[in-house]
Amino acid sequence: MDINKIPYPATSCELPIIVVNESSCIAGLCAVLRKIIKEVVAECPTHYCRKLLGFKDSCLSACSERSIWTKFCEVDLILTVKFLHSDDATQNELPSNLVRFERHMSQPIRLHNLHKYIMSKKFFAENVISRDGIPEHTYAEGSYITLADIIIFVCAHILLTAFWSETTMQLLPLTIKWYKKMFEDQIILNCLECLLLLKNQNMTKLNYTLPDVPNQSLYKRDPKRYKPKNRIYTRQKDVECSLQLFRTLNIETEFALEPFGAELNFDWSSIPYDATPEGGSLPSSRSERKQQQLENMCKPVMKLAKSGDIIVDFCSGAGHLGILVAYLLPQCTVLLLDNTEKSLNRAKERVSKLKLTNIKFYQSNLNYFKGYFDIGMSLHACGVATDLVIQQCIRVNASFVCCPCCYGSLQDCHHLTYPRSNIFRNQIDHKSYIILSHAADQTHDEKNVKTSQGYECMAIIDTDRILLAEEFGYTMYLSKFIPNTCTSKNHMLVGISKKEETVNVGHGN
């Protein structure tokens, strides 16, 4: 294949990817498969695949960063299959992710509204195995086959072929029962011809063992993550100890006197309605504060941008920030990147009304984007997402403008760990860091005794982000939005890469 003939979006995201048209693409296994099913159903509403999206068409709609279930299907099992090619593939211990699925199948199924589920026309009048009126697992998500079963089956078929033995059947009875049930579907049998399998190397008599895996559903939050009801990270004594640990480092958190780019003029009266928050269906009670947030974010981007630059609005949602930047900087290309189809569809409607031609749409997880860009920006990207944005920018040496949010949601994931900077890693233990991040979310009204402490903790977490970027040669600015009352999460991080030589970086000192 001639790489020069591959559309740009297909080269800027991890496979699989669907290039919908010249301005829109979808990346990620679950998102791509959901799109294929929806396209088929749109052409043929009675097609048998219509049920694969599950109740309310929500199967695997959440991204892998937020959903353990999606991560299991889209990341964990795939990596397990890839692991088969290593030298340890024939060890006597069964793959932990096969065992995790076995544990999952032993748990009660998850139903948000049992009555609506059972009475749904999509599922009505089919055989349902139940106990005490509650449906049991026949398939991965309950009594009906879904897209999750298809993904898991492909991986399980490869794994079970490689690890098949009498012991395996005894150790994974529920998985084997589900596996045999899947074989009853003739359509699935027809598709098996497409699978290339690792042959079982006469290991049918091997006595496999089970790895230590928690007995829990794959819908539950990761057990390593704290349980909010326990409040174990917000005890005042623990917060004070963590604060004292930071203070011993003698690291000063410095705020610029005003935000980077504050001197630029910004006239909302010249902005067309569909590029304003109200044009994006934001209620009038919130539009003024949203305008203030957007103005604070736009100015540094306008100051940093050059003609021809590619600007990525990470976690763009309905495109409030990205659409405004695209209108203000017609000489630049703006990519709206978000994993929510509904949000991007709203953005597309606004872009169509504005007749903007310098916007591209990427329905994708943040980490699947592998393209080049010049400036990254994110407004209130939740928790880990802000650090993933900064990591993406560091990857291509791009400048960035970020307003973090949801500090209490920070947790290690398969992409990054905390603390972020070398200085913090060497001096602050993980638990103390997470305590500070949770305390950073206690930014209430001015009268609340926790508020000043919350802002101090916010500054500490953002200082860690600053130190990380500085390790890669960035010039950093930390400031507060003007006015700082437009949002409780009002910190703005501006990182200027070494390649950015035409900008007056002295402003704000």
Short mmCIF file of C-alpha atoms in Angstrom, two decimals:
data_model
loop_
_atom_site.label_atom_id
_atom_site.label_comp_id
_atom_site.label_asym_id
_atom_site.label_seq_id
_atom_site.Cartn_x
_atom_site.Cartn_y
_atom_site.Cartn_z
CA MET A 1 0.00 0.00 0.00
CA ASP A 2 1.26 3.46 -0.94
CA ILE A 3 1.34 5.44 2.32
CA ASN A 4 0.96 8.66 0.34
CA LYS A 5 -2.49 7.52 -0.77
CA ILE A 6 -3.72 6.94 2.77
CA PRO A 7 -6.04 9.76 3.94
CA TYR A 8 -4.42 12.01 6.56
CA PRO A 9 -6.88 11.07 9.36
CA ALA A 10 -6.02 7.39 8.88
CA THR A 11 -2.33 8.13 9.43
CA SER A 12 -2.94 10.28 12.50
CA CYS A 13 -4.81 7.74 14.64
CA GLU A 14 -4.22 4.19 15.78
CA LEU A 15 -6.02 1.53 13.78
CA PRO A 16 -8.79 0.56 13.38
CA ILE A 17 -10.22 3.77 11.94
CA ILE A 18 -13.11 4.77 9.69
CA VAL A 19 -12.63 7.84 7.52
CA VAL A 20 -16.24 9.01 7.21
CA ASN A 21 -15.41 11.88 4.86
CA GLU A 22 -12.63 14.40 4.29
CA SER A 23 -13.44 16.23 7.53
CA SER A 24 -14.50 13.43 9.88
CA CYS A 25 -13.14 10.13 11.17
CA ILE A 26 -13.77 7.58 13.93
CA ALA A 27 -10.95 5.71 15.69
CA GLY A 28 -10.84 2.95 18.29
CA LEU A 29 -12.10 -0.63 18.12
CA CYS A 30 -15.36 -0.14 20.02
CA ALA A 31 -16.25 3.16 18.34
CA VAL A 32 -15.52 1.75 14.88
CA LEU A 33 -17.61 -1.38 15.44
CA ARG A 34 -20.48 0.67 16.87
CA LYS A 35 -20.36 2.90 13.78
CA ILE A 36 -20.44 -0.10 11.43
CA ILE A 37 -23.48 -1.52 13.21
CA LYS A 38 -25.30 1.81 13.14
CA GLU A 39 -24.61 2.20 9.42
CA VAL A 40 -25.98 -1.29 8.72
CA VAL A 41 -29.09 -0.67 10.82
CA ALA A 42 -29.65 2.68 9.09
CA GLU A 43 -29.74 0.82 5.76
CA CYS A 44 -31.71 -2.15 7.07
CA PRO A 45 -33.60 -1.51 10.35
CA THR A 46 -34.51 -5.20 10.76
CA HIS A 47 -30.94 -6.47 10.38
CA TYR A 48 -29.96 -9.09 12.96
CA CYS A 49 -27.04 -6.99 14.22
CA ARG A 50 -29.39 -4.30 15.58
CA LYS A 51 -29.40 -5.94 19.03
CA LEU A 52 -25.63 -5.91 19.39
CA LEU A 53 -25.64 -2.34 20.72
CA GLY A 54 -27.66 -3.53 23.72
CA PHE A 55 -30.22 -1.77 25.85
CA LYS A 56 -30.56 1.90 24.81
CA ASP A 57 -27.77 1.29 22.26
CA SER A 58 -25.25 1.88 25.05
CA CYS A 59 -22.99 -1.17 24.72
CA LEU A 60 -19.33 -0.09 24.91
CA SER A 61 -20.23 3.55 24.38
CA ALA A 62 -17.99 4.77 27.24
CA CYS A 63 -14.28 5.28 26.58
CA SER A 64 -11.64 2.95 27.99
CA GLU A 65 -10.29 5.65 30.33
CA ARG A 66 -13.66 5.88 32.09
CA SER A 67 -15.01 2.35 31.78
CA ILE A 68 -13.28 -0.76 33.09
CA TRP A 69 -15.62 -2.80 30.89
CA THR A 70 -14.65 -0.98 27.69
CA LYS A 71 -10.98 -1.14 28.68
CA PHE A 72 -11.29 -4.89 29.23
CA CYS A 73 -12.79 -5.43 25.77
CA GLU A 74 -10.75 -2.88 23.84
CA VAL A 75 -7.38 -2.95 25.59
CA ASP A 76 -6.81 -5.73 28.12
CA LEU A 77 -7.98 -8.74 26.11
CA ILE A 78 -6.27 -7.49 22.96
CA LEU A 79 -2.97 -7.18 24.82
CA THR A 80 -3.43 -10.70 26.20
CA VAL A 81 -3.77 -12.06 22.67
CA LYS A 82 -0.65 -10.16 21.61
CA PHE A 83 1.16 -11.66 24.60
CA LEU A 84 0.71 -15.12 23.09
CA HIS A 85 3.57 -14.45 20.71
CA SER A 86 6.04 -14.03 23.59
CA ASP A 87 8.23 -16.76 25.03
CA ASP A 88 6.04 -17.03 28.15
CA ALA A 89 2.86 -17.82 26.22
CA THR A 90 2.88 -21.48 27.22
CA GLN A 91 3.38 -21.01 30.93
CA ASN A 92 1.18 -23.13 33.21
CA GLU A 93 -0.80 -20.18 34.54
CA LEU A 94 -3.92 -19.22 32.61
CA PRO A 95 -4.07 -15.61 31.33
CA SER A 96 -5.39 -13.34 34.07
CA ASN A 97 -7.87 -11.66 31.73
CA LEU A 98 -9.55 -14.97 30.95
CA VAL A 99 -9.94 -15.47 34.68
CA ARG A 100 -11.25 -11.93 35.13
CA PHE A 101 -13.99 -12.77 32.62
CA GLU A 102 -14.79 -15.96 34.52
CA ARG A 103 -15.18 -13.93 37.72
CA HIS A 104 -17.34 -11.41 35.86
CA MET A 105 -19.69 -14.13 34.62
CA SER A 106 -20.25 -15.32 38.20
CA GLN A 107 -21.56 -11.92 39.32
CA PRO A 108 -25.15 -10.60 39.07
CA ILE A 109 -25.78 -8.78 35.81
CA ARG A 110 -25.95 -5.00 35.88
CA LEU A 111 -29.36 -3.49 35.11
CA HIS A 112 -30.17 0.18 35.65
CA ASN A 113 -33.87 -0.40 35.12
CA LEU A 114 -34.86 -4.07 35.17
CA HIS A 115 -38.50 -3.54 34.20
CA LYS A 116 -37.71 -1.35 31.17
CA TYR A 117 -35.03 -3.81 30.09
CA ILE A 118 -37.35 -6.82 30.19
CA MET A 119 -40.23 -4.96 28.54
CA SER A 120 -38.06 -3.39 25.83
CA LYS A 121 -39.44 -4.24 22.37
CA LYS A 122 -35.92 -4.97 21.19
CA PHE A 123 -35.58 -7.86 23.65
CA PHE A 124 -39.19 -8.82 24.38
CA ALA A 125 -40.41 -12.42 24.05
CA GLU A 126 -37.04 -14.12 23.95
CA ASN A 127 -35.78 -16.81 26.29
CA VAL A 128 -34.42 -15.32 29.48
CA ILE A 129 -32.68 -17.39 32.13
CA SER A 130 -33.55 -15.94 35.51
CA ARG A 131 -33.32 -16.65 39.20
CA ASP A 132 -35.75 -15.02 41.60
CA GLY A 133 -36.94 -12.80 38.76
CA ILE A 134 -33.45 -11.43 38.06
CA PRO A 135 -31.90 -12.32 34.67
CA GLU A 136 -28.65 -14.30 34.88
CA HIS A 137 -25.60 -14.21 32.67
CA THR A 138 -26.12 -16.10 29.46
CA TYR A 139 -23.91 -13.66 27.62
CA ALA A 140 -21.29 -11.17 28.78
CA GLU A 141 -23.75 -8.39 29.61
CA GLY A 142 -26.77 -10.44 30.58
CA SER A 143 -29.38 -12.48 28.74
CA TYR A 144 -28.71 -11.16 25.24
CA ILE A 145 -25.74 -11.15 22.92
CA THR A 146 -24.07 -7.77 22.46
CA LEU A 147 -21.07 -6.29 20.71
CA ALA A 148 -19.03 -7.05 23.84
CA ASP A 149 -19.62 -10.78 23.30
CA ILE A 150 -18.33 -10.53 19.73
CA ILE A 151 -15.09 -8.82 20.75
CA ILE A 152 -14.54 -11.11 23.74
CA PHE A 153 -15.35 -14.21 21.70
CA VAL A 154 -12.69 -13.50 19.07
CA CYS A 155 -10.05 -13.08 21.77
CA ALA A 156 -11.35 -15.98 23.88
CA HIS A 157 -11.41 -18.29 20.86
CA ILE A 158 -7.74 -17.58 20.17
CA LEU A 159 -6.78 -17.92 23.84
CA LEU A 160 -8.81 -21.04 24.56
CA THR A 161 -7.44 -22.72 21.44
CA ALA A 162 -3.93 -22.08 22.71
CA PHE A 163 -4.66 -23.06 26.32
CA TRP A 164 -7.26 -25.78 25.82
CA SER A 165 -7.08 -28.68 28.27
CA GLU A 166 -9.27 -30.65 30.64
CA THR A 167 -7.97 -28.46 33.46
CA THR A 168 -8.97 -25.31 31.60
CA MET A 169 -12.54 -26.59 31.29
CA GLN A 170 -12.66 -27.26 35.02
CA LEU A 171 -11.12 -23.94 36.04
CA LEU A 172 -13.27 -21.79 33.73
CA PRO A 173 -16.71 -23.46 33.75
CA LEU A 174 -18.76 -20.30 33.18
CA THR A 175 -16.48 -19.08 30.42
CA ILE A 176 -16.67 -22.48 28.70
CA LYS A 177 -20.46 -22.49 29.04
CA TRP A 178 -20.64 -19.04 27.43
CA TYR A 179 -18.11 -20.09 24.79
CA LYS A 180 -20.22 -23.09 23.78
CA LYS A 181 -23.33 -20.91 23.71
CA MET A 182 -21.61 -18.60 21.24
CA PHE A 183 -20.91 -21.60 19.01
CA GLU A 184 -24.66 -22.14 18.64
CA ASP A 185 -24.84 -19.06 16.42
CA GLN A 186 -24.34 -20.08 12.78
CA ILE A 187 -23.28 -16.57 11.78
CA ILE A 188 -20.43 -16.72 14.28
CA LEU A 189 -19.43 -20.16 13.01
CA ASN A 190 -19.25 -18.78 9.48
CA CYS A 191 -16.95 -15.99 10.65
CA LEU A 192 -14.51 -18.35 12.38
CA GLU A 193 -12.91 -19.15 9.03
CA CYS A 194 -11.38 -15.66 9.10
CA LEU A 195 -9.46 -16.28 12.33
CA LEU A 196 -5.84 -17.36 12.33
CA LEU A 197 -5.16 -19.40 15.44
CA LEU A 198 -2.14 -20.45 17.46
CA LYS A 199 -2.19 -24.22 17.46
CA ASN A 200 -2.35 -26.06 20.74
CA GLN A 201 1.05 -27.69 21.14
CA ASN A 202 -0.18 -31.00 22.60
CA MET A 203 -0.81 -29.35 25.94
CA THR A 204 -4.19 -30.96 26.63
CA LYS A 205 -2.78 -32.75 29.66
CA LEU A 206 -1.13 -29.71 31.22
CA ASN A 207 -2.39 -28.83 34.69
CA TYR A 208 -2.97 -25.11 34.41
CA THR A 209 -3.34 -22.95 37.50
CA LEU A 210 -5.35 -19.80 38.15
CA PRO A 211 -3.65 -16.45 38.80
CA ASP A 212 -4.85 -14.41 41.76
CA VAL A 213 -7.76 -12.34 40.42
CA PRO A 214 -10.36 -10.44 42.51
CA ASN A 215 -13.81 -11.99 42.51
CA GLN A 216 -15.72 -9.04 41.10
CA SER A 217 -17.63 -7.78 38.12
CA LEU A 218 -15.78 -5.96 35.37
CA TYR A 219 -18.30 -3.16 35.80
CA LYS A 220 -16.93 -2.25 39.22
CA ARG A 221 -14.42 0.52 39.74
CA ASP A 222 -10.83 -0.57 39.88
CA PRO A 223 -10.22 -1.89 43.42
CA LYS A 224 -6.98 0.11 43.59
CA ARG A 225 -9.01 3.27 43.34
CA TYR A 226 -10.46 4.71 46.52
CA LYS A 227 -14.14 4.34 47.40
CA PRO A 228 -15.67 7.82 47.73
CA LYS A 229 -17.99 6.80 50.56
CA ASN A 230 -15.02 5.96 52.74
CA ARG A 231 -13.54 9.47 52.32
CA ILE A 232 -10.15 8.01 53.12
CA TYR A 233 -8.34 10.73 51.15
CA THR A 234 -10.05 13.76 52.64
CA ARG A 235 -9.35 13.42 56.35
CA GLN A 236 -8.02 16.78 57.47
CA LYS A 237 -5.13 15.27 59.39
CA ASP A 238 -3.96 13.40 56.27
CA VAL A 239 -4.32 16.52 54.13
CA GLU A 240 -2.25 18.58 56.56
CA CYS A 241 0.50 15.94 56.62
CA SER A 242 0.60 15.86 52.82
CA LEU A 243 0.72 19.65 52.65
CA GLN A 244 3.59 19.71 55.12
CA LEU A 245 5.44 17.14 53.03
CA PHE A 246 5.17 19.42 49.99
CA ARG A 247 6.25 22.50 51.96
CA THR A 248 9.48 20.78 52.97
CA LEU A 249 10.47 20.73 49.29
CA ASN A 250 10.75 24.54 49.28
CA ILE A 251 9.13 24.71 45.85
CA GLU A 252 7.32 27.98 45.20
CA THR A 253 4.12 27.98 43.21
CA GLU A 254 4.30 31.13 41.09
CA PHE A 255 1.27 32.69 39.44
CA ALA A 256 1.67 35.21 36.61
CA LEU A 257 0.21 38.63 37.39
CA GLU A 258 -2.22 38.19 34.51
CA PRO A 259 -2.99 35.40 32.05
CA PHE A 260 -0.74 34.87 29.05
CA GLY A 261 -2.18 36.90 26.16
CA ALA A 262 -4.37 39.06 28.41
CA GLU A 263 -3.35 42.19 26.49
CA LEU A 264 -5.14 41.03 23.33
CA ASN A 265 -8.48 42.61 22.46
CA PHE A 266 -11.54 40.39 22.34
CA ASP A 267 -14.89 41.66 21.05
CA TRP A 268 -17.80 39.30 21.63
CA SER A 269 -20.11 41.57 19.64
CA SER A 270 -18.20 40.60 16.50
CA ILE A 271 -18.65 36.86 17.12
CA PRO A 272 -21.55 35.21 15.22
CA TYR A 273 -24.28 33.67 17.36
CA ASP A 274 -23.46 30.05 16.47
CA ALA A 275 -19.87 30.51 17.67
CA THR A 276 -21.04 31.70 21.11
CA PRO A 277 -21.98 29.52 24.09
CA GLU A 278 -25.67 30.35 23.60
CA GLY A 279 -25.37 29.26 19.99
CA GLY A 280 -24.11 25.97 21.38
CA SER A 281 -27.36 25.52 23.35
CA LEU A 282 -25.86 26.62 26.65
CA PRO A 283 -28.53 28.18 28.91
CA SER A 284 -28.32 31.93 29.43
CA SER A 285 -27.69 31.40 33.17
CA ARG A 286 -24.32 29.85 32.29
CA SER A 287 -23.41 31.64 29.07
CA GLU A 288 -21.71 34.68 30.64
CA ARG A 289 -19.36 32.59 32.75
CA LYS A 290 -18.69 30.29 29.79
CA GLN A 291 -17.83 33.30 27.64
CA GLN A 292 -15.33 34.45 30.24
CA GLN A 293 -13.73 31.00 30.33
CA LEU A 294 -13.52 30.82 26.53
CA GLU A 295 -12.03 34.30 26.27
CA ASN A 296 -9.30 33.38 28.76
CA MET A 297 -8.50 30.24 26.75
CA CYS A 298 -8.65 31.86 23.30
CA LYS A 299 -6.25 34.72 23.96
CA PRO A 300 -3.12 32.62 24.59
CA VAL A 301 -3.96 30.40 21.61
CA MET A 302 -4.36 33.49 19.41
CA LYS A 303 -1.02 34.80 20.66
CA LEU A 304 0.78 31.52 20.02
CA ALA A 305 -0.79 30.58 16.68
CA LYS A 306 0.84 31.14 13.29
CA SER A 307 -0.68 30.81 9.85
CA GLY A 308 -0.94 27.16 8.84
CA ASP A 309 -0.82 25.81 12.40
CA ILE A 310 -2.81 22.72 13.37
CA ILE A 311 -4.63 23.24 16.67
CA VAL A 312 -6.24 20.34 18.53
CA ASP A 313 -9.13 20.91 20.93
CA PHE A 314 -8.82 17.81 23.10
CA CYS A 315 -11.96 16.61 24.91
CA SER A 316 -13.79 19.18 22.81
CA GLY A 317 -17.33 18.14 23.71
CA ALA A 318 -19.75 20.15 21.59
CA GLY A 319 -16.89 22.36 20.42
CA HIS A 320 -17.42 25.57 22.41
CA LEU A 321 -13.68 26.32 22.45
CA GLY A 322 -12.60 24.77 19.16
CA ILE A 323 -15.32 26.38 17.06
CA LEU A 324 -14.57 29.81 18.50
CA VAL A 325 -10.83 29.40 17.85
CA ALA A 326 -11.52 28.18 14.30
CA TYR A 327 -13.61 31.29 13.62
CA LEU A 328 -10.99 33.62 15.09
CA LEU A 329 -8.07 31.90 13.31
CA PRO A 330 -9.31 31.04 9.81
CA GLN A 331 -5.72 30.57 8.64
CA CYS A 332 -5.30 27.63 11.05
CA THR A 333 -6.82 24.14 11.03
CA VAL A 334 -8.67 23.10 14.19
CA LEU A 335 -9.26 19.46 15.09
CA LEU A 336 -12.14 18.73 17.47
CA LEU A 337 -11.28 15.51 19.28
CA ASP A 338 -13.79 13.82 21.56
CA ASN A 339 -14.98 10.26 22.16
CA THR A 340 -18.67 11.15 22.38
CA GLU A 341 -20.57 10.88 19.09
CA LYS A 342 -23.53 12.95 20.27
CA SER A 343 -21.34 15.89 21.31
CA LEU A 344 -19.48 15.94 18.00
CA ASN A 345 -22.76 15.78 16.08
CA ARG A 346 -23.88 18.96 17.86
CA ALA A 347 -20.56 20.57 16.94
CA LYS A 348 -21.01 19.56 13.29
CA GLU A 349 -24.40 21.29 13.19
CA ARG A 350 -22.88 24.55 14.44
CA VAL A 351 -19.93 24.33 12.05
CA SER A 352 -22.33 23.78 9.16
CA LYS A 353 -24.32 26.89 10.08
CA LEU A 354 -21.11 28.93 10.35
CA LYS A 355 -19.81 27.51 7.05
CA LEU A 356 -16.39 26.97 8.60
CA THR A 357 -14.05 24.95 6.40
CA ASN A 358 -11.03 24.81 8.71
CA ILE A 359 -12.41 22.28 11.22
CA LYS A 360 -11.94 18.49 11.31
CA PHE A 361 -13.77 16.05 13.58
CA TYR A 362 -12.09 13.13 15.33
CA GLN A 363 -14.31 10.76 17.33
CA SER A 364 -11.57 9.05 19.26
CA ASN A 365 -10.07 8.41 22.64
CA LEU A 366 -7.38 10.93 23.46
CA ASN A 367 -4.58 8.37 23.43
CA TYR A 368 -5.50 6.97 20.00
CA PHE A 369 -4.56 10.24 18.31
CA LYS A 370 -1.02 9.99 16.91
CA GLY A 371 -0.94 12.92 14.50
CA TYR A 372 1.25 16.00 14.39
CA PHE A 373 -0.04 19.36 15.59
CA ASP A 374 1.31 22.72 16.74
CA ILE A 375 -0.95 23.73 19.65
CA GLY A 376 -3.04 21.60 21.99
CA MET A 377 -5.79 23.01 24.18
CA SER A 378 -8.33 21.67 26.65
CA LEU A 379 -10.94 23.38 28.78
CA HIS A 380 -11.88 21.41 31.89
CA ALA A 381 -10.62 18.06 30.62
CA CYS A 382 -11.54 15.81 33.51
CA GLY A 383 -8.83 14.48 35.81
CA VAL A 384 -6.32 12.27 34.01
CA ALA A 385 -7.42 13.72 30.65
CA THR A 386 -5.54 16.98 31.29
CA ASP A 387 -2.32 15.05 31.84
CA LEU A 388 -2.96 12.98 28.73
CA VAL A 389 -3.34 16.24 26.79
CA ILE A 390 -0.03 17.54 28.13
CA GLN A 391 1.57 14.18 27.34
CA GLN A 392 0.26 14.38 23.77
CA CYS A 393 1.69 17.88 23.38
CA ILE A 394 5.08 16.85 24.74
CA ARG A 395 5.07 13.94 22.26
CA VAL A 396 5.17 16.32 19.27
CA ASN A 397 6.77 19.30 21.05
CA ALA A 398 3.56 21.32 20.66
CA SER A 399 2.63 24.31 22.81
CA PHE A 400 -0.45 23.92 24.99
CA VAL A 401 -3.14 25.84 26.84
CA CYS A 402 -4.96 23.81 29.50
CA CYS A 403 -7.50 24.52 32.20
CA PRO A 404 -7.55 21.41 34.44
CA CYS A 405 -10.60 20.03 36.21
CA CYS A 406 -11.64 17.20 38.54
CA TYR A 407 -8.34 16.98 40.40
CA GLY A 408 -9.84 14.36 42.69
CA SER A 409 -10.23 11.98 39.74
CA LEU A 410 -6.48 11.59 39.23
CA GLN A 411 -5.41 7.96 39.28
CA ASP A 412 -2.76 5.81 37.66
CA CYS A 413 -3.86 4.31 34.34
CA HIS A 414 -2.30 2.28 31.54
CA HIS A 415 -0.95 5.49 29.98
CA LEU A 416 0.60 7.39 32.89
CA THR A 417 1.24 7.39 36.63
CA TYR A 418 1.42 9.98 39.42
CA PRO A 419 3.25 12.05 40.52
CA ARG A 420 4.24 13.33 37.08
CA SER A 421 7.54 15.22 37.50
CA ASN A 422 10.86 13.74 38.63
CA ILE A 423 11.07 16.16 41.57
CA PHE A 424 7.67 15.12 42.90
CA ARG A 425 8.29 11.43 42.22
CA ASN A 426 11.49 11.53 44.25
CA GLN A 427 10.03 13.43 47.20
CA ILE A 428 6.28 12.75 47.47
CA ASP A 429 4.79 9.28 47.84
CA HIS A 430 1.80 8.25 45.73
CA LYS A 431 -0.75 8.24 48.55
CA SER A 432 0.21 11.72 49.77
CA TYR A 433 -0.08 12.97 46.21
CA ILE A 434 -3.57 11.49 45.76
CA ILE A 435 -4.62 13.02 49.09
CA LEU A 436 -3.57 16.43 47.77
CA SER A 437 -5.45 15.85 44.52
CA HIS A 438 -8.67 15.03 46.36
CA ALA A 439 -8.30 18.03 48.64
CA ALA A 440 -7.88 20.15 45.49
CA ASP A 441 -11.52 19.49 44.63
CA GLN A 442 -12.67 21.12 47.86
CA THR A 443 -12.96 24.56 46.27
CA HIS A 444 -16.32 25.79 47.50
CA ASP A 445 -17.56 29.32 48.16
CA GLU A 446 -15.28 31.86 49.82
CA LYS A 447 -16.89 31.37 53.23
CA ASN A 448 -16.07 27.68 53.34
CA VAL A 449 -13.04 26.90 55.50
CA LYS A 450 -11.82 24.28 52.99
CA THR A 451 -11.70 26.61 50.00
CA SER A 452 -8.29 28.24 50.53
CA GLN A 453 -6.79 24.83 51.28
CA GLY A 454 -8.40 23.47 48.11
CA TYR A 455 -6.81 26.17 45.97
CA GLU A 456 -3.43 25.54 47.60
CA CYS A 457 -3.71 21.87 46.67
CA MET A 458 -4.77 22.78 43.12
CA ALA A 459 -1.62 24.88 42.81
CA ILE A 460 0.52 21.99 44.07
CA ILE A 461 -0.87 19.54 41.49
CA ASP A 462 -0.44 22.10 38.72
CA THR A 463 3.12 22.79 39.90
CA ASP A 464 3.86 19.11 39.34
CA ARG A 465 2.53 19.49 35.78
CA ILE A 466 4.67 22.58 35.27
CA LEU A 467 7.82 20.81 36.47
CA LEU A 468 7.14 17.89 34.12
CA ALA A 469 6.81 20.20 31.11
CA GLU A 470 9.94 22.11 32.10
CA GLU A 471 11.85 18.83 32.06
CA PHE A 472 11.11 18.78 28.32
CA GLY A 473 12.22 22.35 27.74
CA TYR A 474 8.89 24.14 27.94
CA THR A 475 8.51 27.71 29.16
CA MET A 476 5.57 27.61 31.55
CA TYR A 477 2.98 30.11 32.76
CA LEU A 478 0.45 29.47 35.52
CA SER A 479 -2.33 32.00 36.01
CA LYS A 480 -5.95 32.35 37.05
CA PHE A 481 -8.86 33.19 34.79
CA ILE A 482 -10.14 36.77 34.77
CA PRO A 483 -12.45 37.06 36.60
CA ASN A 484 -11.49 34.14 38.78
CA THR A 485 -15.15 33.69 39.75
CA CYS A 486 -16.12 32.43 36.27
CA THR A 487 -15.34 28.90 37.47
CA SER A 488 -14.03 27.31 40.65
CA LYS A 489 -11.48 25.41 38.53
CA ASN A 490 -9.87 28.60 37.23
CA HIS A 491 -6.20 27.70 36.75
CA MET A 492 -4.70 28.03 33.28
CA LEU A 493 -1.48 26.32 32.26
CA VAL A 494 0.30 27.68 29.19
CA GLY A 495 3.26 25.70 27.93
CA ILE A 496 5.42 27.18 25.17
CA SER A 497 7.61 24.69 23.35
CA LYS A 498 11.20 25.37 22.37
CA LYS A 499 10.26 25.51 18.69
CA GLU A 500 7.98 28.50 19.36
CA GLU A 501 10.39 31.36 18.65
CA THR A 502 8.13 34.08 17.27
CA VAL A 503 6.12 34.63 20.44
CA ASN A 504 6.93 37.29 23.03
CA VAL A 505 7.27 34.90 25.95
CA GLY A 506 8.26 37.69 28.32
CA HIS A 507 4.68 38.79 28.86
CA GLY A 508 3.23 37.80 32.21
CA ASN A 509 6.47 37.72 34.19
#
